Tab-separated table of C-alpha atoms and ligand atoms in Angstrom:
chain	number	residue	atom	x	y	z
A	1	UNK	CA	21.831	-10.025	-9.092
A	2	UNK	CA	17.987	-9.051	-9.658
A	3	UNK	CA	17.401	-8.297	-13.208
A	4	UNK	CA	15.437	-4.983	-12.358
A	5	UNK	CA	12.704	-3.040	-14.572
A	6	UNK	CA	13.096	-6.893	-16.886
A	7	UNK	CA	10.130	-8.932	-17.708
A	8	UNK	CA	11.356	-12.626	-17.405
A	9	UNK	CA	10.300	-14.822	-19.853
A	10	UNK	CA	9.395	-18.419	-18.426
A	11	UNK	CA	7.984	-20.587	-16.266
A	12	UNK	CA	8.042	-18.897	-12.739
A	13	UNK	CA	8.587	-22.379	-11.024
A	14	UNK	CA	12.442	-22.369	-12.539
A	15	UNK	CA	12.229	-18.678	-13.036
A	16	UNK	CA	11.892	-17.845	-9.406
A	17	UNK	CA	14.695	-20.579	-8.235
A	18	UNK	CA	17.161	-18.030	-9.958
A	19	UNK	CA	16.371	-14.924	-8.106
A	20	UNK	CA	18.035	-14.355	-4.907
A	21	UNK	CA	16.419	-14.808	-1.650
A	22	UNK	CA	14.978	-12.103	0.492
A	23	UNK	CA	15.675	-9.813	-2.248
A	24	UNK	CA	12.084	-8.146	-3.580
A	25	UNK	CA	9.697	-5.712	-0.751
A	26	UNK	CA	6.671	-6.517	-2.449
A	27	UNK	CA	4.838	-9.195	-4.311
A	28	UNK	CA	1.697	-9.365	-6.259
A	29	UNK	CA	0.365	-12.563	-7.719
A	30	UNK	CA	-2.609	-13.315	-9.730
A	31	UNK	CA	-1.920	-16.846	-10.343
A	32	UNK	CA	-3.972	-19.119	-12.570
A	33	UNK	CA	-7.241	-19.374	-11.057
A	34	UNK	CA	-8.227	-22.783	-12.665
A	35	UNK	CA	-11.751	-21.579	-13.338
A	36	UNK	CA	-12.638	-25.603	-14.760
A	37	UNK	CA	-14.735	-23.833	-17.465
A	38	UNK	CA	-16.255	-26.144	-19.734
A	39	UNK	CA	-18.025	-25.790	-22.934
A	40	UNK	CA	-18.637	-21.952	-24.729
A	41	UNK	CA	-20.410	-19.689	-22.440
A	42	UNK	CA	-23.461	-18.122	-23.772
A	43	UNK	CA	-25.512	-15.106	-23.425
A	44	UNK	CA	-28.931	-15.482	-23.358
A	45	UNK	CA	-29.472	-14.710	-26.971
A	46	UNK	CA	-26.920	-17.112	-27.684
A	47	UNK	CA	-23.641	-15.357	-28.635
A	48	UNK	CA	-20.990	-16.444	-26.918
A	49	UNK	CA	-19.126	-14.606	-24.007
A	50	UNK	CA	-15.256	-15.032	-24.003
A	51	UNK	CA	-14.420	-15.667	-19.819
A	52	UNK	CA	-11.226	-17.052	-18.802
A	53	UNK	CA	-10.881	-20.799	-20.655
A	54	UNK	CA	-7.317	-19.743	-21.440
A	55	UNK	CA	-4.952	-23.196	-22.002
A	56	UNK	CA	-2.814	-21.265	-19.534
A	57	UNK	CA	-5.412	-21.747	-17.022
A	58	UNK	CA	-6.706	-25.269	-17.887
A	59	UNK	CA	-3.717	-27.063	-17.300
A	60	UNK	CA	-4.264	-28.764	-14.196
A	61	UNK	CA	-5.847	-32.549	-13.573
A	62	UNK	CA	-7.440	-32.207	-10.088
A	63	UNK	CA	-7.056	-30.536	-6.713
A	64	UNK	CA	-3.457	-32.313	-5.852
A	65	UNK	CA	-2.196	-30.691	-8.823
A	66	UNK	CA	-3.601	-27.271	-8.426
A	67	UNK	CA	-2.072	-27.740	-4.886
A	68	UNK	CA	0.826	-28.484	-5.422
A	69	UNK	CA	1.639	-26.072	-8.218
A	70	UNK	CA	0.545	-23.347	-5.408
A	71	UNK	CA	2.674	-24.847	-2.842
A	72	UNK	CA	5.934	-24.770	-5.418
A	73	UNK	CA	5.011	-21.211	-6.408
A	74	UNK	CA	4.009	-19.643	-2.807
A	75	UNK	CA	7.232	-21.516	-1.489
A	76	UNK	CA	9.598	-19.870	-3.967
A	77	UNK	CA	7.609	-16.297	-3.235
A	78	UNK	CA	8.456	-16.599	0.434
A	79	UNK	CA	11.912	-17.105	0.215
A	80	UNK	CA	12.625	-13.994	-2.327
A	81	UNK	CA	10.504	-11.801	0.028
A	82	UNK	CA	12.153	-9.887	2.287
A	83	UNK	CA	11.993	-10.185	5.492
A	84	UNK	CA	9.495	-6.552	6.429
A	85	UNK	CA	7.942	-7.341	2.621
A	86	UNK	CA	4.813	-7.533	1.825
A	87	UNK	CA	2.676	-10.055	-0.411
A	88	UNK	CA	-0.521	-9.485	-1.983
A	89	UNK	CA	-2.616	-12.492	-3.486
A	90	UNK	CA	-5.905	-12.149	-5.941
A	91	UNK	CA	-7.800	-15.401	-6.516
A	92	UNK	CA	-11.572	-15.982	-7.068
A	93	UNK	CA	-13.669	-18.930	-4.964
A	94	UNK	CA	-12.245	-21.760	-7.262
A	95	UNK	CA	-8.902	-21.033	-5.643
A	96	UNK	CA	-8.525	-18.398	-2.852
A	97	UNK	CA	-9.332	-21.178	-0.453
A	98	UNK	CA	-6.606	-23.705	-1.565
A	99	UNK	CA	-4.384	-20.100	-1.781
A	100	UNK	CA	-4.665	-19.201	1.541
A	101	UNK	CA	-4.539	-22.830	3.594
A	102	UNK	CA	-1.237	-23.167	1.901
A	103	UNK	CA	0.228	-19.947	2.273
A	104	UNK	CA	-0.637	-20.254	6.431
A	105	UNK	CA	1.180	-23.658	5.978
A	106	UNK	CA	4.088	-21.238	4.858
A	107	UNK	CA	3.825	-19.365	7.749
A	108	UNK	CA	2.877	-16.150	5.711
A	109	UNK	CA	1.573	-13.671	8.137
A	110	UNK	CA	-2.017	-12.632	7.138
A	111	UNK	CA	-2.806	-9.065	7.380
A	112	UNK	CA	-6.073	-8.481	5.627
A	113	UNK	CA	-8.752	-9.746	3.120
A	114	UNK	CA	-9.719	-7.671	0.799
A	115	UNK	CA	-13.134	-7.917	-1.361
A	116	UNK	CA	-12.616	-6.260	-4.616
A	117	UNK	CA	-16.077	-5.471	-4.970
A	118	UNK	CA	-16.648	-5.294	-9.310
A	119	UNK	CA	-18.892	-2.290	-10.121
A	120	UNK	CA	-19.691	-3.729	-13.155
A	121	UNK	CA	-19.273	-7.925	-13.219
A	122	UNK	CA	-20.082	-10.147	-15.720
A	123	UNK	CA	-23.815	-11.456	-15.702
A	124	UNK	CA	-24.848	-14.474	-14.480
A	125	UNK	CA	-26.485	-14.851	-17.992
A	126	UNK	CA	-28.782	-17.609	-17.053
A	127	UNK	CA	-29.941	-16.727	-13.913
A	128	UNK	CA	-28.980	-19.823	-12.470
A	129	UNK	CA	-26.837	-18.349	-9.616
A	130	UNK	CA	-25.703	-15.615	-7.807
A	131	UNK	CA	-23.778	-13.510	-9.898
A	132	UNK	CA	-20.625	-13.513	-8.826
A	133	UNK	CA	-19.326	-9.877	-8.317
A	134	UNK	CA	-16.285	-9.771	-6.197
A	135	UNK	CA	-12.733	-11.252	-5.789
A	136	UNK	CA	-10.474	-11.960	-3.104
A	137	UNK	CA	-7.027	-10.486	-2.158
A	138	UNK	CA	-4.854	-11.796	0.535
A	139	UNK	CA	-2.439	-9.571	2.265
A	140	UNK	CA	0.335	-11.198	3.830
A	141	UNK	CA	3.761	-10.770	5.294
A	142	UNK	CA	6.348	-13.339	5.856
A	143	UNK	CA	5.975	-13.414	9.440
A	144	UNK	CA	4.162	-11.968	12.163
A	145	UNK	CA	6.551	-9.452	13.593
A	146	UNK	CA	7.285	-8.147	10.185
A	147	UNK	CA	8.035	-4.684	10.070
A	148	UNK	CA	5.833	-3.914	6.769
A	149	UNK	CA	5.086	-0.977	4.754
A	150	UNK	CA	1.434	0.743	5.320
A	151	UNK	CA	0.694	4.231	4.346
A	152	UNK	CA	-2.315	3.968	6.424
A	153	UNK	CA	-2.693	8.306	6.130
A	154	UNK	CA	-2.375	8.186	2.428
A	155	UNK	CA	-4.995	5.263	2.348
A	156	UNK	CA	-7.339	7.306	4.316
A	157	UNK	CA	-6.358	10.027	1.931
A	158	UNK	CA	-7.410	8.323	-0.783
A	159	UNK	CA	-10.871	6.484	0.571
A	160	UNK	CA	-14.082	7.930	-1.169
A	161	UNK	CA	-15.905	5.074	0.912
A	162	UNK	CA	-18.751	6.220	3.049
A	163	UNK	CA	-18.010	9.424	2.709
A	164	UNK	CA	-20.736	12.112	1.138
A	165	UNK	CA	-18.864	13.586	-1.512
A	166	UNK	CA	-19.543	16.829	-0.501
A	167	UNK	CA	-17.599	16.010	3.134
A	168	UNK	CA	-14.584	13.823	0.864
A	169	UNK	CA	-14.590	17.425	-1.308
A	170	UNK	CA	-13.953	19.297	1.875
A	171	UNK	CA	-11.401	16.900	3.124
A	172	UNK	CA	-12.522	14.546	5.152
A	173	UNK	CA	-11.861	11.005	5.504
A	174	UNK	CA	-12.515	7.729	7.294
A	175	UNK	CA	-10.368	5.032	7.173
A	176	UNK	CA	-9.901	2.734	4.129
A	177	UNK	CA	-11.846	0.113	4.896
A	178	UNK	CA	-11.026	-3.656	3.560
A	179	UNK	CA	-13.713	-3.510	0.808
A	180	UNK	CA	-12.642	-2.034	-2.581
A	181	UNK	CA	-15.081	-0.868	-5.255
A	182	UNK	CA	-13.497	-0.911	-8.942
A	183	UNK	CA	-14.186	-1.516	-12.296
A	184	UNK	CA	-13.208	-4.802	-14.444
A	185	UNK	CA	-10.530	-3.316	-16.458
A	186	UNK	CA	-12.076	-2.003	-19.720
A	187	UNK	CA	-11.917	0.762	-22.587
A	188	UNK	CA	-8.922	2.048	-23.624
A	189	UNK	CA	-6.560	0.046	-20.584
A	190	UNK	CA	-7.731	-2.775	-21.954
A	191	UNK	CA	-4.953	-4.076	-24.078
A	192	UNK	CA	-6.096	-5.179	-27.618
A	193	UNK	CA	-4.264	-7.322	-30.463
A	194	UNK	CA	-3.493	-6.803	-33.983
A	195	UNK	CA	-6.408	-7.839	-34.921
A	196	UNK	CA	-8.489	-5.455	-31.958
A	197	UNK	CA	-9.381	-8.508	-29.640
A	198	UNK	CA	-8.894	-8.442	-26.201
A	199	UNK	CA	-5.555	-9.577	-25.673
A	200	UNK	CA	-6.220	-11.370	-22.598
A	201	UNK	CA	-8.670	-12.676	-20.532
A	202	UNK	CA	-7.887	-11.623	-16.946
A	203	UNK	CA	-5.961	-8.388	-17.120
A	204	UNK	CA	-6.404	-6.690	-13.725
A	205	UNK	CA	-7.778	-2.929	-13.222
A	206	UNK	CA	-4.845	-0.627	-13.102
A	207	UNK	CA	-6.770	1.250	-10.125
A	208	UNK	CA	-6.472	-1.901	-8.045
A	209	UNK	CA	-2.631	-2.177	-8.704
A	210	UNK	CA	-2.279	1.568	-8.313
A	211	UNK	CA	-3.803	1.594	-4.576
A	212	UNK	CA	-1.627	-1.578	-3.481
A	213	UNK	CA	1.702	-0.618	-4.657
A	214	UNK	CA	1.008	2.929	-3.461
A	215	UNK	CA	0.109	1.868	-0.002
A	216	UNK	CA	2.404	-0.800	0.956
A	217	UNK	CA	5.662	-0.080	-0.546
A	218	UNK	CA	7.762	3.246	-1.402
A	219	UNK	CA	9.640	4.590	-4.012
A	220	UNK	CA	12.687	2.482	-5.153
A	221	UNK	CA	11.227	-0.779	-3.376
A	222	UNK	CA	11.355	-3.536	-5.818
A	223	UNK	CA	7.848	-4.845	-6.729
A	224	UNK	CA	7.834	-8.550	-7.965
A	225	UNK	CA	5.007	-10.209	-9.955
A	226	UNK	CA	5.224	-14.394	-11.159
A	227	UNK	CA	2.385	-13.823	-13.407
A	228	UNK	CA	3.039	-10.617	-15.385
A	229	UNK	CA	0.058	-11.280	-18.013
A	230	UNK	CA	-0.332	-7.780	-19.544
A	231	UNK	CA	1.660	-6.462	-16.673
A	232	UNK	CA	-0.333	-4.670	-15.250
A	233	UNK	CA	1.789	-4.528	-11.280
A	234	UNK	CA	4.983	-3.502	-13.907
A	235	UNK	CA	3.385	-0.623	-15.045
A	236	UNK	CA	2.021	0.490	-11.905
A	237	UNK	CA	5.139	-0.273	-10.201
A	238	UNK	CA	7.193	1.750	-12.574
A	239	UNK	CA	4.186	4.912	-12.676
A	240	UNK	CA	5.038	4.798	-9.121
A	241	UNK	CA	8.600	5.272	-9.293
A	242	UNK	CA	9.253	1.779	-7.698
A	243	UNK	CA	11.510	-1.117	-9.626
A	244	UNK	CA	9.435	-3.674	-11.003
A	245	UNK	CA	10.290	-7.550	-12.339
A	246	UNK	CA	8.013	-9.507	-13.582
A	247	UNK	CA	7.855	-13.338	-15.298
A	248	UNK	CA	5.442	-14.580	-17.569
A	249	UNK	CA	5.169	-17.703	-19.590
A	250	UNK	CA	3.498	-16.505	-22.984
A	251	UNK	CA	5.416	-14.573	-25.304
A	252	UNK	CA	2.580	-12.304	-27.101
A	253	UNK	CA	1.645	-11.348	-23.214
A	254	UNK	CA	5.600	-10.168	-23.188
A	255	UNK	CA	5.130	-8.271	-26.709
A	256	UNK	CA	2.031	-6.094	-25.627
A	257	UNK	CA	3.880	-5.779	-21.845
A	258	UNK	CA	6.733	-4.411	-23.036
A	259	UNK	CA	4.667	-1.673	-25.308
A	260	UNK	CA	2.905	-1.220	-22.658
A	261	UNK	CA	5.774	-0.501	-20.231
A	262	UNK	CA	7.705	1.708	-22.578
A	263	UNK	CA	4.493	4.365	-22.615
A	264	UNK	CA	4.054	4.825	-19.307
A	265	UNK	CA	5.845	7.960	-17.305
A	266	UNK	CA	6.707	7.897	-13.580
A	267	UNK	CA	4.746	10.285	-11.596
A	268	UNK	CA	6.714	11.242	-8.462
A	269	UNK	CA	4.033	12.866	-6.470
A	270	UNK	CA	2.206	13.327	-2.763
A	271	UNK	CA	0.599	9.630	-3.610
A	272	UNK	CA	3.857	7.944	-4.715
A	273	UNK	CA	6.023	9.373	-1.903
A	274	UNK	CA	2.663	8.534	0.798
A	275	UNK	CA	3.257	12.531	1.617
A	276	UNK	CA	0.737	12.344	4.130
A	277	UNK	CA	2.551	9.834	5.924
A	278	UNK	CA	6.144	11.517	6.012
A	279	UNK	CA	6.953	11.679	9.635
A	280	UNK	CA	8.331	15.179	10.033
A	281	UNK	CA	11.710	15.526	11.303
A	282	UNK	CA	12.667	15.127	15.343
A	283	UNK	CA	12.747	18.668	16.984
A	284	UNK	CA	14.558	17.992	20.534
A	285	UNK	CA	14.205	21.579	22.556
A	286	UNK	CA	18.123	21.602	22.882
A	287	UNK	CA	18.722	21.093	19.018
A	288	UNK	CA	16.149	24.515	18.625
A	289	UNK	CA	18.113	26.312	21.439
A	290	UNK	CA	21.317	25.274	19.737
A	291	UNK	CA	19.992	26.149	16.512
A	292	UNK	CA	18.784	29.303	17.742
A	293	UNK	CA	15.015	29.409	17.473
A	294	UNK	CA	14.921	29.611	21.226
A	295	UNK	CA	17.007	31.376	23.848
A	296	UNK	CA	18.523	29.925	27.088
A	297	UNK	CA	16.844	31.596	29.738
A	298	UNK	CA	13.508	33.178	28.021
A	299	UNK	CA	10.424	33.269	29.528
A	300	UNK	CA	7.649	30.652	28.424
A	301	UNK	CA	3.760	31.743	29.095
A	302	UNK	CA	1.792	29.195	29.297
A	303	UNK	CA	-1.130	29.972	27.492
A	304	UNK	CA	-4.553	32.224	28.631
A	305	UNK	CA	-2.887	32.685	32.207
A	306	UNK	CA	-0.527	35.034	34.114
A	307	UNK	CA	1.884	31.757	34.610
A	308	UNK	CA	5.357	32.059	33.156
A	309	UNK	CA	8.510	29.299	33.627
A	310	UNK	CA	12.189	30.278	32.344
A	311	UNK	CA	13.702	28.122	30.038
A	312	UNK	CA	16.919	26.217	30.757
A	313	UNK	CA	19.758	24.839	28.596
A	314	UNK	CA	18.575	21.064	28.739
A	315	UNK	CA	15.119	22.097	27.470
A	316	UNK	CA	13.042	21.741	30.394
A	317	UNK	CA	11.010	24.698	32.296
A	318	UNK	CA	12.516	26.119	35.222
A	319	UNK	CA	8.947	26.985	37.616
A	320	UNK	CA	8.845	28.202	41.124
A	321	UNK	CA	12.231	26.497	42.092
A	322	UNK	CA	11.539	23.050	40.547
A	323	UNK	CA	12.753	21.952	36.729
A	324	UNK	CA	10.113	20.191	34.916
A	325	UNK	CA	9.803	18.855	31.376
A	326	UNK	CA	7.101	21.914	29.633
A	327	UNK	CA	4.221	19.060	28.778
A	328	UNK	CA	4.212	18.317	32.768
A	329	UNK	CA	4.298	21.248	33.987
A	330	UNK	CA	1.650	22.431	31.514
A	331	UNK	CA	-0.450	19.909	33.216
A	332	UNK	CA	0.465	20.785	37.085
A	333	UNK	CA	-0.430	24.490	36.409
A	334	UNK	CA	-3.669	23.748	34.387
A	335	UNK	CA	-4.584	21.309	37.334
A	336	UNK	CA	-6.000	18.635	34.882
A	337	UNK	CA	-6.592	14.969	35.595
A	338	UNK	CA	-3.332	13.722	32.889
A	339	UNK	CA	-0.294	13.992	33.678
A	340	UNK	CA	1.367	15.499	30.791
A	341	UNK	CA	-0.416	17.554	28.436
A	342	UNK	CA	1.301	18.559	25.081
A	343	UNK	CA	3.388	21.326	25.927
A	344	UNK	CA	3.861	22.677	22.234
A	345	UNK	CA	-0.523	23.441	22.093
A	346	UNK	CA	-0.320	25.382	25.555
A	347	UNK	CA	3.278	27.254	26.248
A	348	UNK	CA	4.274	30.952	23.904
A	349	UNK	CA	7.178	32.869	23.909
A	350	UNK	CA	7.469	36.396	22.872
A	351	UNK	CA	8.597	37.599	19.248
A	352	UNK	CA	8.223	40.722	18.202
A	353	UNK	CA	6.120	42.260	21.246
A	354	UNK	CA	3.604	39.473	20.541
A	355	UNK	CA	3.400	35.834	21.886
A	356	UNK	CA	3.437	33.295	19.739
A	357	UNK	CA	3.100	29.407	20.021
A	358	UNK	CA	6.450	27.373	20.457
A	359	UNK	CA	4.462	25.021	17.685
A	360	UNK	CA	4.647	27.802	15.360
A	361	UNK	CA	8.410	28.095	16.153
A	362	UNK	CA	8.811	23.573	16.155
A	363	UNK	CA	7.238	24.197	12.321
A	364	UNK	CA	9.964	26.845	11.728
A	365	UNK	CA	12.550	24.758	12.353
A	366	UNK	CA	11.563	22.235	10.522
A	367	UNK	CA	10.739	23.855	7.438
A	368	UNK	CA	14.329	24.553	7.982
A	369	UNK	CA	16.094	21.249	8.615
A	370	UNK	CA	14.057	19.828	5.380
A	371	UNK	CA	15.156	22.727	3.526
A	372	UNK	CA	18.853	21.436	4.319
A	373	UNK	CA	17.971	18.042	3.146
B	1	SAM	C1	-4.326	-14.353	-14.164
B	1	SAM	S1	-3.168	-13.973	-15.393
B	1	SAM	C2	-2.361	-12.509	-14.791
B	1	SAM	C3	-2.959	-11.248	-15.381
B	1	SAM	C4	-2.232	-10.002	-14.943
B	1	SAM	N1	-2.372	-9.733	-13.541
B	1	SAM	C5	-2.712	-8.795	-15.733
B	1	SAM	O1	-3.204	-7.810	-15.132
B	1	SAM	O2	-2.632	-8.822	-16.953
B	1	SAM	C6	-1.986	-15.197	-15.153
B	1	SAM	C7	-0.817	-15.127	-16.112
B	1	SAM	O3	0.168	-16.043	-15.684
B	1	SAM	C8	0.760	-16.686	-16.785
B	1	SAM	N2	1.231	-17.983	-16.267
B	1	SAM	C9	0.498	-19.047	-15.898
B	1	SAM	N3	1.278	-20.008	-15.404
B	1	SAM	C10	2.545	-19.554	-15.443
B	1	SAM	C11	3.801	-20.065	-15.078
B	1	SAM	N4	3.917	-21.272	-14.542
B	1	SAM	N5	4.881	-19.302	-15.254
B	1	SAM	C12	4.800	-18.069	-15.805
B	1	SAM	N6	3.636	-17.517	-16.178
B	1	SAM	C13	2.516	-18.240	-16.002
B	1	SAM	C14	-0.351	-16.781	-17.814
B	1	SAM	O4	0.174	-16.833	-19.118
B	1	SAM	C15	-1.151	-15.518	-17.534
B	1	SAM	O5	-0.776	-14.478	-18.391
């Protein structure tokens, strides 16, 4: 059984081996990036700068061993995904490369790249190189016929990229685009310890977690992460009204994670349930005749001409003593170039001593039938 909504504490190499296969829809892991920092960083004026020389992320003795921790983790991740899940990986240049050769060895499925453009990296203090302002996510699935989750509407919902804001304000949207522009996590999400330090040095931007949870999973999926850290994906997860479990080695990590966890509410809302890309409910013509928003022999006018067809109890157009389906025989009378033309923008019935649109009549009854739900 999955332990869900648990923080796991351990190593995620023998963690992970307990956890039942194809058993988790999404996976986000920020592994150790083995940055191979050595000495104190220091600014210019000669303070130093804390960056990530964690022991947690120092522990490995050359490229072998980075790859073949990878290798153990990545192999245990594909076998708890399921089989239409989704995995996300975040790495920098030290390891994105070794990431992403193994996990094709895998035969993870990639999707996208995504550059997680930092609006406000750290300095290159000493000029000495380009500063390095961006990381890499890898979006996978376990194969290439996977059947994953993408709330491509809602991302396009939610893209302020190259868009004015004046034209995002009125509503419209391009599509979200495979470069992300966010903030290092700081201020108040930055979790502190007792003593008001930063608690640790790589805790992700909840924005970031926000958008990939939101996009490629749904409510009540189960969203896994091997290196919880401050838990960051668990918070998001559960804000989103999805399961989360999560594993992580150090125990003060676990401490602040679980406080953490406990204060944040789940917001069921248009994001979290990707409203905009709810597929409204089928709408067959027989089920409206049978449910009565349409009438077995009533006249259909199709739509600034004198043309009229009657309809029959199947749901097709009865027209000058042929039966056609209404989007052909839209496209016959109008005497354009395609062969079918959406019947529901061109055909009206009368209500009322008016015509209206069948569409009008389609969004009727399905107000209706969700109503029911
Ligand atoms: C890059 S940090 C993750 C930060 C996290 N995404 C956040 O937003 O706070 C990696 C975390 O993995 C933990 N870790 C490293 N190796 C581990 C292992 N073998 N098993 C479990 N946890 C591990 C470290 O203690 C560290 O907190």
């Amino acid at each position: 059984m999955l332990p869900l909504n648990s923080i796991i504490h351990g190593n995620c190499l023998t963690e992970m081996q307990k956890l039942p296969s194809e058993s988790v829809d999404l996976i986000f892991a920020d592994p150790p990036y083995w940055m191979r920092i050595e000495g104190a960083l220091k600014r210019p004026e000669g303070s130093d700068f804390s960056g990530c020389d964690d022991d947690w992320d120092n522990v490995f003795q050359n490229n072998d061993d980075y790859a073949e921790f990878t290798q153990k983790w990545l192999m245990e991740c594909y076998r708890v995904l399921k089989k239409n899940g989704s995995i996300w990986v975040i790495g920098g240049m030290q390891c994105i490369y070794t990431i992403g050769a193994t996990m094709q060895n895998l035969g993870f499925w990639f999707i996208n790249d995504v550059i997680w453009y930092k609006t406000n990296p750290t300095p290159n203090f000493m000029g000495t190189r380009l500063n390095n302002s961006h990381e890499t996510l890898i979006w996978a699935t376990k194969d290439k016929k996977s059947k994953f989750t993408f709330h491509y509407k809602t991302a396009k919902e939610l893209n302020d990229e190259n868009v004015e804001a004046d034209l995002f304000a009125k509503g419209q949207r391009k599509q979200m685009g495979s470069v992300w522009r966010f903030p290092v996590c700081n201020g108040n999400e930055r979790l502190k310890n007792n003593l008001g330090e930063k608690l640790h040095s790589t805790q992700k931007p909840e924005s970031l977690l926000y958008r990939i949870i939101a996009l490629t999973s749904n409510i009540g999926d189960v969203v896994f992460d091997p290196f919880g850290g401050t838990m960051t994906t668990a918070a998001m997860a559960k804000r989103l009204g999805r399961h989360y479990l999560t594993i992580e080695q150090n125990e003060e990590y676990i401490k602040y994670g679980q406080e953490r966890l406990r204060a944040i509410s789940v917001v069921n809302d248009d994001v979290s349930q990707a409203k905009w890309d709810i597929k409204p409910p089928k709408a067959k013509m027989e089920d409206m005749i049978s449910a009565g928003f349409f009438s077995i022999g009533e006249l259909f006018y199709l739509k600034n001409t004198n043309e009229t067809a009657t309809l029959l109890e199947n749901g097709k157009l009865f027209y000058q003593k042929e039966i056609y389906d209404m989007h052909t025989l839209a496209a016959k009378i109008k005497n354009v170039k395609a062969d079918r033309l959406n019947g529901f923008n061109f055909w009206q019935v009368q209500r009322e001593n008016s015509l209206v649109s069948i569409d009008s009549i389609r969004t009727q009854y399905r107000e209706n039938l969700t109503a029911q739900i």
